[in-house]
Short mmCIF file of C-alpha atoms in Angstrom, two decimals:
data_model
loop_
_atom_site.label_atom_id
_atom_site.label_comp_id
_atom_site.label_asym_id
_atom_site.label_seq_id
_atom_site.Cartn_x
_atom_site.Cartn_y
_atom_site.Cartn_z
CA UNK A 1 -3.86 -48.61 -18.45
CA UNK A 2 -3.55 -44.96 -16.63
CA UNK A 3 -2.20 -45.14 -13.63
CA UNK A 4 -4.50 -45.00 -11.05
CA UNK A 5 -4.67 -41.75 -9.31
CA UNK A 6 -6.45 -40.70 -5.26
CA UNK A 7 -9.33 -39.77 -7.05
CA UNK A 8 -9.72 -43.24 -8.74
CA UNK A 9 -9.16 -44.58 -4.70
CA UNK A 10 -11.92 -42.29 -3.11
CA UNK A 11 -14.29 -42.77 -5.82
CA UNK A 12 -13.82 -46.69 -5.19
CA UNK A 13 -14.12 -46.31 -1.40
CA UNK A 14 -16.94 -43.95 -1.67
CA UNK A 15 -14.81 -40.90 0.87
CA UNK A 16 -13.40 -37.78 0.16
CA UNK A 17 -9.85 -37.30 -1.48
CA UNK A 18 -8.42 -35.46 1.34
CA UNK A 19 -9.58 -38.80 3.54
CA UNK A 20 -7.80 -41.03 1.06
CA UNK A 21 -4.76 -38.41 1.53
CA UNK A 22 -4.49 -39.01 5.27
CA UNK A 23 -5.32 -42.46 4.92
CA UNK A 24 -2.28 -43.09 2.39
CA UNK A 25 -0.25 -40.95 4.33
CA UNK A 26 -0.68 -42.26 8.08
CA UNK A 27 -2.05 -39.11 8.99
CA UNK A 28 -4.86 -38.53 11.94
CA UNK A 29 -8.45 -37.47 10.49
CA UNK A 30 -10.18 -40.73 9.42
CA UNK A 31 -11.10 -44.12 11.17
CA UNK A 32 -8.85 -47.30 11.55
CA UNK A 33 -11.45 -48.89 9.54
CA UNK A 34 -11.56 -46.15 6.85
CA UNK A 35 -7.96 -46.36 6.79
CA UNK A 36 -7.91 -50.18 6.81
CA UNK A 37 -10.71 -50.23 3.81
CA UNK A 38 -9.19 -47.35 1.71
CA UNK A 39 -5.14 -48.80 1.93
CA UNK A 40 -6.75 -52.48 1.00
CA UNK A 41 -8.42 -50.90 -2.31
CA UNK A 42 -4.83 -48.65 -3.12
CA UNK A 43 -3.45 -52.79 -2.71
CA UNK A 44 -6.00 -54.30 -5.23
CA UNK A 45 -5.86 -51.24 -7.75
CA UNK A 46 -2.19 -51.36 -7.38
CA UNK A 47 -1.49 -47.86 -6.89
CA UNK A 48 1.75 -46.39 -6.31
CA UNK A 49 2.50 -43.00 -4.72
CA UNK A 50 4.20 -40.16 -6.84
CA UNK A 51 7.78 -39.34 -5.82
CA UNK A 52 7.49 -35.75 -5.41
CA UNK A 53 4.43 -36.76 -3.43
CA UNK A 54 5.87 -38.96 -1.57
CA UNK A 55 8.54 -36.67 -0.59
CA UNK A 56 6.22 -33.73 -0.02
CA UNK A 57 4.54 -36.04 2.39
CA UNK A 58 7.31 -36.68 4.53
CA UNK A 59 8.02 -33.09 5.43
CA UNK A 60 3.93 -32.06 5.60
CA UNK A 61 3.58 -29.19 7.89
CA UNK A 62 -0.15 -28.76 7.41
CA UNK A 63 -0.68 -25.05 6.21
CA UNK A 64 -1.18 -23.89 2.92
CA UNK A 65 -0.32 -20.17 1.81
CA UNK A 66 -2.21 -16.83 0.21
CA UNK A 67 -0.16 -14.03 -1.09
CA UNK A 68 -1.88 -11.08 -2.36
CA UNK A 69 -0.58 -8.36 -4.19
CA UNK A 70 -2.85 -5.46 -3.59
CA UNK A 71 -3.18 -2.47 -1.43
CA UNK A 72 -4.14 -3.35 2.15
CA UNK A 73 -6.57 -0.34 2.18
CA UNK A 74 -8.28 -1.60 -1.02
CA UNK A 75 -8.78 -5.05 0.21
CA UNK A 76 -10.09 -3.81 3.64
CA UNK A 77 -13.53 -2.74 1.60
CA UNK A 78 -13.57 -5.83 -0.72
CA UNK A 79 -16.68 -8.12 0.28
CA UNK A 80 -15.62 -10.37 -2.59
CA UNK A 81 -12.40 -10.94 -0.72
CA UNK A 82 -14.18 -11.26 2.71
CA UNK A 83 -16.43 -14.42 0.89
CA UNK A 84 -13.77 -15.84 -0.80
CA UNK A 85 -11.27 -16.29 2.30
CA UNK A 86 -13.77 -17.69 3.74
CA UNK A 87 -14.52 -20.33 1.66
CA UNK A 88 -10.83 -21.26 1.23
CA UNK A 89 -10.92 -21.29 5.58
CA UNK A 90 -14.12 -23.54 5.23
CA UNK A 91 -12.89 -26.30 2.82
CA UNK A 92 -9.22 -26.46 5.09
CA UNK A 93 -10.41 -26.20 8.28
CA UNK A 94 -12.70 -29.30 7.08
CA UNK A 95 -9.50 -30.73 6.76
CA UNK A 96 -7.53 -29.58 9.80
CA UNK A 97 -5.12 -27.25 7.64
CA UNK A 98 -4.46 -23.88 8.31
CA UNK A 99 -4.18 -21.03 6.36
CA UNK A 100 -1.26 -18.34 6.16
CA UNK A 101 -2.42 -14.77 4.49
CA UNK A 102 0.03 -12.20 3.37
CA UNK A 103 -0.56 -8.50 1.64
CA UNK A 104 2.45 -7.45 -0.20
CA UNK A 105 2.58 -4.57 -2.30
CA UNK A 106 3.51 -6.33 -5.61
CA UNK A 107 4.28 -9.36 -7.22
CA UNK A 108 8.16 -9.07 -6.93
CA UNK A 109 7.35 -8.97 -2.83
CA UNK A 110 4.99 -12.07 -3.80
CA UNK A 111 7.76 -14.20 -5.55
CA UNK A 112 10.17 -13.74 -2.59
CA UNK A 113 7.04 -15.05 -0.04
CA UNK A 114 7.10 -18.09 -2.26
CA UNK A 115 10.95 -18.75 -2.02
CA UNK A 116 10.91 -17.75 1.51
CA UNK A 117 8.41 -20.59 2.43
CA UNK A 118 9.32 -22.98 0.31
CA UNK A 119 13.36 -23.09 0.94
CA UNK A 120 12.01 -23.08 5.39
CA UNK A 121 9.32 -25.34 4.09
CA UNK A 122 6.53 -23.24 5.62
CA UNK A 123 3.64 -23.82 3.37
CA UNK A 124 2.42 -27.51 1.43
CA UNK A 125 0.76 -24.87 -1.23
CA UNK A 126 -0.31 -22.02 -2.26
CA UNK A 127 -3.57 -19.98 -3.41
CA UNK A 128 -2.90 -17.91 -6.19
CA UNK A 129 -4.92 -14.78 -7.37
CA UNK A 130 -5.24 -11.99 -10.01
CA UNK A 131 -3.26 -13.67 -12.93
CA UNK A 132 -1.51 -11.56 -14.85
CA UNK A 133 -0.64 -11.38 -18.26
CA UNK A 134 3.05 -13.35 -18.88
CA UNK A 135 2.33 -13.99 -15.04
CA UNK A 136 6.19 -14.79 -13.82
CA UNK A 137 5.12 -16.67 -10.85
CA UNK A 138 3.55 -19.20 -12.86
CA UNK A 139 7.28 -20.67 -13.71
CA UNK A 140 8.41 -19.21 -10.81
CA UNK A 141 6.19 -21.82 -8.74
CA UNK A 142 6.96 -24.52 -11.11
CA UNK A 143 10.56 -24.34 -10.49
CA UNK A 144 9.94 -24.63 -6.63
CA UNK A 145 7.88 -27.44 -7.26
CA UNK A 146 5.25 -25.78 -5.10
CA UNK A 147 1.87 -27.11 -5.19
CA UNK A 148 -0.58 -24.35 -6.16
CA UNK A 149 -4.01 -23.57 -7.76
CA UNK A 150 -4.84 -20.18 -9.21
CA UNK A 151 -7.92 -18.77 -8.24
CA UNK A 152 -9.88 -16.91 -11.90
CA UNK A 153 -7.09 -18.18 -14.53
CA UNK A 154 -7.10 -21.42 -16.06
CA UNK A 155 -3.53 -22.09 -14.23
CA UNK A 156 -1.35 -20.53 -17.25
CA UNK A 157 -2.46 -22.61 -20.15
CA UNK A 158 -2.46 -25.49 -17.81
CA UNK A 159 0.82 -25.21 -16.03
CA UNK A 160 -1.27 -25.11 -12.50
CA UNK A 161 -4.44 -25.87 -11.46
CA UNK A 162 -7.36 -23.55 -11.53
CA UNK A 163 -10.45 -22.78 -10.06
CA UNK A 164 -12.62 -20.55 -12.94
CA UNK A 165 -15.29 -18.85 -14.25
CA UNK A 166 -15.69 -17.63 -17.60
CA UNK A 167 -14.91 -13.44 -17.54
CA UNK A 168 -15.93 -13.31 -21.27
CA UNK A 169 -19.46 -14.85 -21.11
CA UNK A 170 -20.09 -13.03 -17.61
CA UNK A 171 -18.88 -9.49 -19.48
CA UNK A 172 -20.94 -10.57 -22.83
CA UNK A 173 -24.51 -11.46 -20.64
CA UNK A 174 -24.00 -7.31 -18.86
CA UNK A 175 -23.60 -5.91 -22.22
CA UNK A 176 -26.21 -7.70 -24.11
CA UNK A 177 -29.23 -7.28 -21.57
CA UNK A 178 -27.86 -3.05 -21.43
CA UNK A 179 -27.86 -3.30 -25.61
CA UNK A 180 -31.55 -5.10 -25.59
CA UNK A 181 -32.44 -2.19 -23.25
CA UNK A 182 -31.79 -0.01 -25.87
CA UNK A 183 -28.48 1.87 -24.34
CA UNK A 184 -25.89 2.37 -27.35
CA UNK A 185 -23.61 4.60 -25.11
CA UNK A 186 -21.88 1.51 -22.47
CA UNK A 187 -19.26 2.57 -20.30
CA UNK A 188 -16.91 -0.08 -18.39
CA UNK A 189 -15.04 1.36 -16.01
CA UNK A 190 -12.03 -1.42 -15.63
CA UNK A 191 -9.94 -3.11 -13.21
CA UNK A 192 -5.72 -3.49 -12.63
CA UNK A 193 -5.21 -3.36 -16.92
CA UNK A 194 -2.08 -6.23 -16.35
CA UNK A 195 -5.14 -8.42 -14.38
CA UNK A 196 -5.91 -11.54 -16.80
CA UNK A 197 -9.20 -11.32 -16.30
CA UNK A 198 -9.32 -7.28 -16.53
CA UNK A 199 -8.28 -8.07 -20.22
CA UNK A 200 -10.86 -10.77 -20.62
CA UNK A 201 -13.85 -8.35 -19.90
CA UNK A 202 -12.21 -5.69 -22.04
CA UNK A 203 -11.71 -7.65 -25.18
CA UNK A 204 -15.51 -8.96 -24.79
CA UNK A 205 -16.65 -5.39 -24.70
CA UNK A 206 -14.83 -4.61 -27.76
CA UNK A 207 -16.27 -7.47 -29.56
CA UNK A 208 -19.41 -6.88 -28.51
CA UNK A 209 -19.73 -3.05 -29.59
CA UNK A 210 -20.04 -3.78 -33.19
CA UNK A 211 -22.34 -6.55 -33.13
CA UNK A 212 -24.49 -4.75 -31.37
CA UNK A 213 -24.47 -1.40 -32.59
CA UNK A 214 -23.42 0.57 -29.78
CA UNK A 215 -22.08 4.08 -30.49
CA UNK A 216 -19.36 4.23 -28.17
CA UNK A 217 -18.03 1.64 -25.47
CA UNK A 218 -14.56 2.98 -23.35
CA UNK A 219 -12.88 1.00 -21.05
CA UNK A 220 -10.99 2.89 -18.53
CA UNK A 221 -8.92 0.82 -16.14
CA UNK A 222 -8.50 1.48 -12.43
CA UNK A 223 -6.57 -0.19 -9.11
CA UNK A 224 -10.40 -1.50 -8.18
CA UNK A 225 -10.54 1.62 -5.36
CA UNK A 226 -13.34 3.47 -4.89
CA UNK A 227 -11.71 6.74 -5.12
CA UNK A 228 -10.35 6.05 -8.86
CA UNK A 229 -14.07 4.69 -9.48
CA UNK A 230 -15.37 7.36 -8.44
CA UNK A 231 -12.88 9.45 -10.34
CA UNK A 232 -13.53 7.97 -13.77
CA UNK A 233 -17.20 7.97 -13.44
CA UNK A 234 -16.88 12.42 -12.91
CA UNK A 235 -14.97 12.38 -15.95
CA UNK A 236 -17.48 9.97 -18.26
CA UNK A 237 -20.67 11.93 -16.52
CA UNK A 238 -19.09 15.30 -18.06
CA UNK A 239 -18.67 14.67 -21.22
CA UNK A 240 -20.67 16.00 -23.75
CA UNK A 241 -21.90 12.91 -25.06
CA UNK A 242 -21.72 10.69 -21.93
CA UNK A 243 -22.58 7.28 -21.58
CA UNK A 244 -26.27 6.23 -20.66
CA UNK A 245 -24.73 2.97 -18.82
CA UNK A 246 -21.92 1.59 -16.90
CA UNK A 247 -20.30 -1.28 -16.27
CA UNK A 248 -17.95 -1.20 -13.08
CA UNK A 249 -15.48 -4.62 -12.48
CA UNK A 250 -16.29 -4.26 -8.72
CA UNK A 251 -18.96 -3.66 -6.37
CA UNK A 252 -16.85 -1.06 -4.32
CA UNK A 253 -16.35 0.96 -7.74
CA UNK A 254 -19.83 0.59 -8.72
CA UNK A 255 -21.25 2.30 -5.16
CA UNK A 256 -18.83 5.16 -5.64
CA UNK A 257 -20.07 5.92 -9.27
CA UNK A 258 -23.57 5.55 -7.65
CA UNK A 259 -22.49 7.77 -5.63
CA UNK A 260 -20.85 10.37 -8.18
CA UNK A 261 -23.81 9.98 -10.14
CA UNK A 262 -26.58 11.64 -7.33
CA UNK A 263 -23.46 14.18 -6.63
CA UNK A 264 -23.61 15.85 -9.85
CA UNK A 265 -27.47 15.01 -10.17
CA UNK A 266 -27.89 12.14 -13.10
CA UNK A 267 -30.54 10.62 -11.88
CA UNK A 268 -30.16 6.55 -11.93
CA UNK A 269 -31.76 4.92 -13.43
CA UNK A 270 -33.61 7.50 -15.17
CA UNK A 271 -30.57 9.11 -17.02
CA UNK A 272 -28.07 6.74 -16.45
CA UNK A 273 -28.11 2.50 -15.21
CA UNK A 274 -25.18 0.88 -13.24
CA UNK A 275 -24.33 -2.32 -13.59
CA UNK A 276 -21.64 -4.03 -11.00
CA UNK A 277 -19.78 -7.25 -11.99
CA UNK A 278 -19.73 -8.55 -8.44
CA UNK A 279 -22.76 -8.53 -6.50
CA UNK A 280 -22.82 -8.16 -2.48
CA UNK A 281 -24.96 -6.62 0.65
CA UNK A 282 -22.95 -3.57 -0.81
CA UNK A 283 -24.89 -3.71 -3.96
CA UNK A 284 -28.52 -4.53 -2.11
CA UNK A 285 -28.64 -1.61 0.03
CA UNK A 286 -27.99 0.93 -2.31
CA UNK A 287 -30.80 2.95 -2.96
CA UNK A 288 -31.64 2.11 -5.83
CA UNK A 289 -30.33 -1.25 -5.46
CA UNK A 290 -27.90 -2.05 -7.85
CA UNK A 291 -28.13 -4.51 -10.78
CA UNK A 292 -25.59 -7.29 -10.67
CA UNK A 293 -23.78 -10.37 -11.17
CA UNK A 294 -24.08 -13.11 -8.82
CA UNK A 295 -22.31 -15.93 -8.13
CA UNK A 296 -21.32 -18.02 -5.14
CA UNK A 297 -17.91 -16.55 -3.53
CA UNK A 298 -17.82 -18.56 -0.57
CA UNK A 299 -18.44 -21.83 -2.72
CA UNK A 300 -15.59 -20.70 -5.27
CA UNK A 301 -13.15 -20.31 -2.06
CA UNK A 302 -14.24 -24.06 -0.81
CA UNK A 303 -13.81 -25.17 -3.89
CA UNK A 304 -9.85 -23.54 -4.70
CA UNK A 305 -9.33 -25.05 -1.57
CA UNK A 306 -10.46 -28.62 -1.88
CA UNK A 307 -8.32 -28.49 -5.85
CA UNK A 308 -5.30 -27.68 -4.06
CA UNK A 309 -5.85 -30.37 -1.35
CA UNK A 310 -5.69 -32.70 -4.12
CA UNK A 311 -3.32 -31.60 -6.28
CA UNK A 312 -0.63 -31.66 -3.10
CA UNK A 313 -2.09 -34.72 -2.13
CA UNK A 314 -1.02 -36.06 -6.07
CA UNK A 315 0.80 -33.43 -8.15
CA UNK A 316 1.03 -35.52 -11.09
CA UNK A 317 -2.54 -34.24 -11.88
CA UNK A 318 -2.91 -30.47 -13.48
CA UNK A 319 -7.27 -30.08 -12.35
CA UNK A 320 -8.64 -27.08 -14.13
CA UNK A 321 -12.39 -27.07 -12.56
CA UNK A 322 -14.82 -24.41 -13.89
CA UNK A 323 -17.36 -23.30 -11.91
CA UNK A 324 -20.66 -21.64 -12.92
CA UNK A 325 -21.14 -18.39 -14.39
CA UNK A 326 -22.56 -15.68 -12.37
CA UNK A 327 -25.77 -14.93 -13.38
CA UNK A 328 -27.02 -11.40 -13.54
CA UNK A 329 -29.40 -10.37 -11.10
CA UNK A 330 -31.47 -7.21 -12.40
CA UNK A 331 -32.62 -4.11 -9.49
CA UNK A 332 -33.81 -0.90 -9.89
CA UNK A 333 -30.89 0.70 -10.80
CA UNK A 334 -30.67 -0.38 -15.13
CA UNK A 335 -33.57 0.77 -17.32
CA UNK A 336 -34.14 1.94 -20.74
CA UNK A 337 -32.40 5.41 -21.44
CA UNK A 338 -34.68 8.02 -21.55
#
């Protein structure tokens, strides 16, 4: 028989996990009957805490951790980021834990966050995003033994637990409706190349060209500014034989090339449509409003948040939850080419 686990307990006492957590734990945040019911069904189903649990328990301070390795500047015009932390705030404040947030300028400054915190035991976990390819601070966070869930990666093959949603199908669903359209000339103007999920969308563009008979599809990889954005998109709009659509990874990116676009007078979506792979009021009040994906940020940030509740609460379990795909939301600015 598996052993039983706090979900198996919460599911049987009809609360949350992270009410189980305190209960087992002796921890404020839940009734003296709650706690009386839930520690009388741990009895009968004979469960047993975790060692590493256990011991992570004893020395709980109540704050989890964020690193992130990107320019300050950049982030500071990021709605995706703005939704995202503040989902992850939602689902801990729901459960009285705080957050810590760092920018560092790279992952070497990241790792060194993570030692820092764990040796002065500063954090129960951390929030990881942007997973890179051979990411070190997967192993790095395994040997600390720090709980953590990766936000957009499915947790290095399963080494950590992940919140996700599927780059490739997302990537696959833009290029498809621009092919039915009738554009054979796609741009994607790319994120961070090392990004995970930058070589994700890539890769499905590539397979995709062939298939369906595009002419030419590029990828040109960026930092996610707006200035290189905006950069890239001058040098596809004067070429000879530019692109009739393009994909931008951000929302940020795709404004600027909006932007570009009515600078050097290509009409959109007349001449040329614009498709951004994260939607936001960004994208809405564009004239012409932009075509994008949509998905739920906020809910993706609650929901990173609750996994790694529960996998510090049990870190015997590795949860890999995937979440929706975004679904494309069409505007005025994709049409047939002309």
């Amino acid at each position: 028989m598996a052993r039983p686990t706090i979900a198996d307990i919460a599911s049987r006492a009809g609360v949350s996990k992270g009410a189980v957590s305190f209960a087992l734990n002796g921890r404020p945040g839940v009734s003296d009957a709650t706690r009386e019911r839930i520690l009388k069904i741990a009895e009968q189903m004979s469960w047993r805490p975790h060692s590493a649990a256990r011991a992570l328990g004893a020395s709980r301070v109540d704050s989890v951790g964020m690193v992130i390795a990107r320019p300050a500047r950049t982030l500071g015009v990021e709605p995706f980021f703005a939704h995202l932390l503040s989902g992850v705030q939602s689902g801990l404040s729901a459960e009285s834990i705080s957050l810590q947030l760092l920018i560092v300028e790279d992952t070497t400054a990241e790792i060194e966050v993570y030692r820092r915190w764990a040796s002065e035991h500063r954090v129960d976990g951390v929030i990881l995003v942007d997973l890179t390819v051979k990411d070190p601070r997967i192993d790095e966070l395994k040997a600390l033994e720090l709980p953590a869930v990766v936000i957009g990666g499915r947790g290095g093959k399963g080494a950590l637990a992940s919140v996700w949603a599927d780059d490739r199908d997302a990537m696959l669903a833009i290029v498809e409706y621009l092919a039915a359209l009738g554009h054979r000339r796609i741009a994607h103007v790319a994120g961070t190349p090392n990004f995970q999920h930058t070589q994700r969308r890539i890769k499905a563009v590539r397979d995709a060209a062939p298939r369906l008979g595009l002419l030419d599809a590029p990828s040109l990889t960026t930092d996610f500014s707006d200035a290189e954005g905006a950069a890239i998109t001058r040098k596809l709009l004067s070429q000879p034989d530019r692109p009739t659509a393009i994909v931008y990874d951000s929302d940020v990116m795709a404004v600027a090339g909006l932007g570009v676009a009515m600078e050097m007078g290509v009409a959109v979506p007349g001449e040329l449509s614009i498709v951004a792979f994260d939607d936001s009021i960004l994208t809405q009040l564009m004239h012409p409003a932009l075509t994008a994906l949509s998905r739920d940020t906020f809910d993706f940030g609650r929901q990173a948040a609750e996994v790694l509740l529960d996998t510090i609460a049990d870190p015997t379990q590795v949860i890999n939850r995937r979440t929706p795909d975004p679904i494309l939301t069409v505007r005025e600015s994709t049409a047939p080419p002309t």
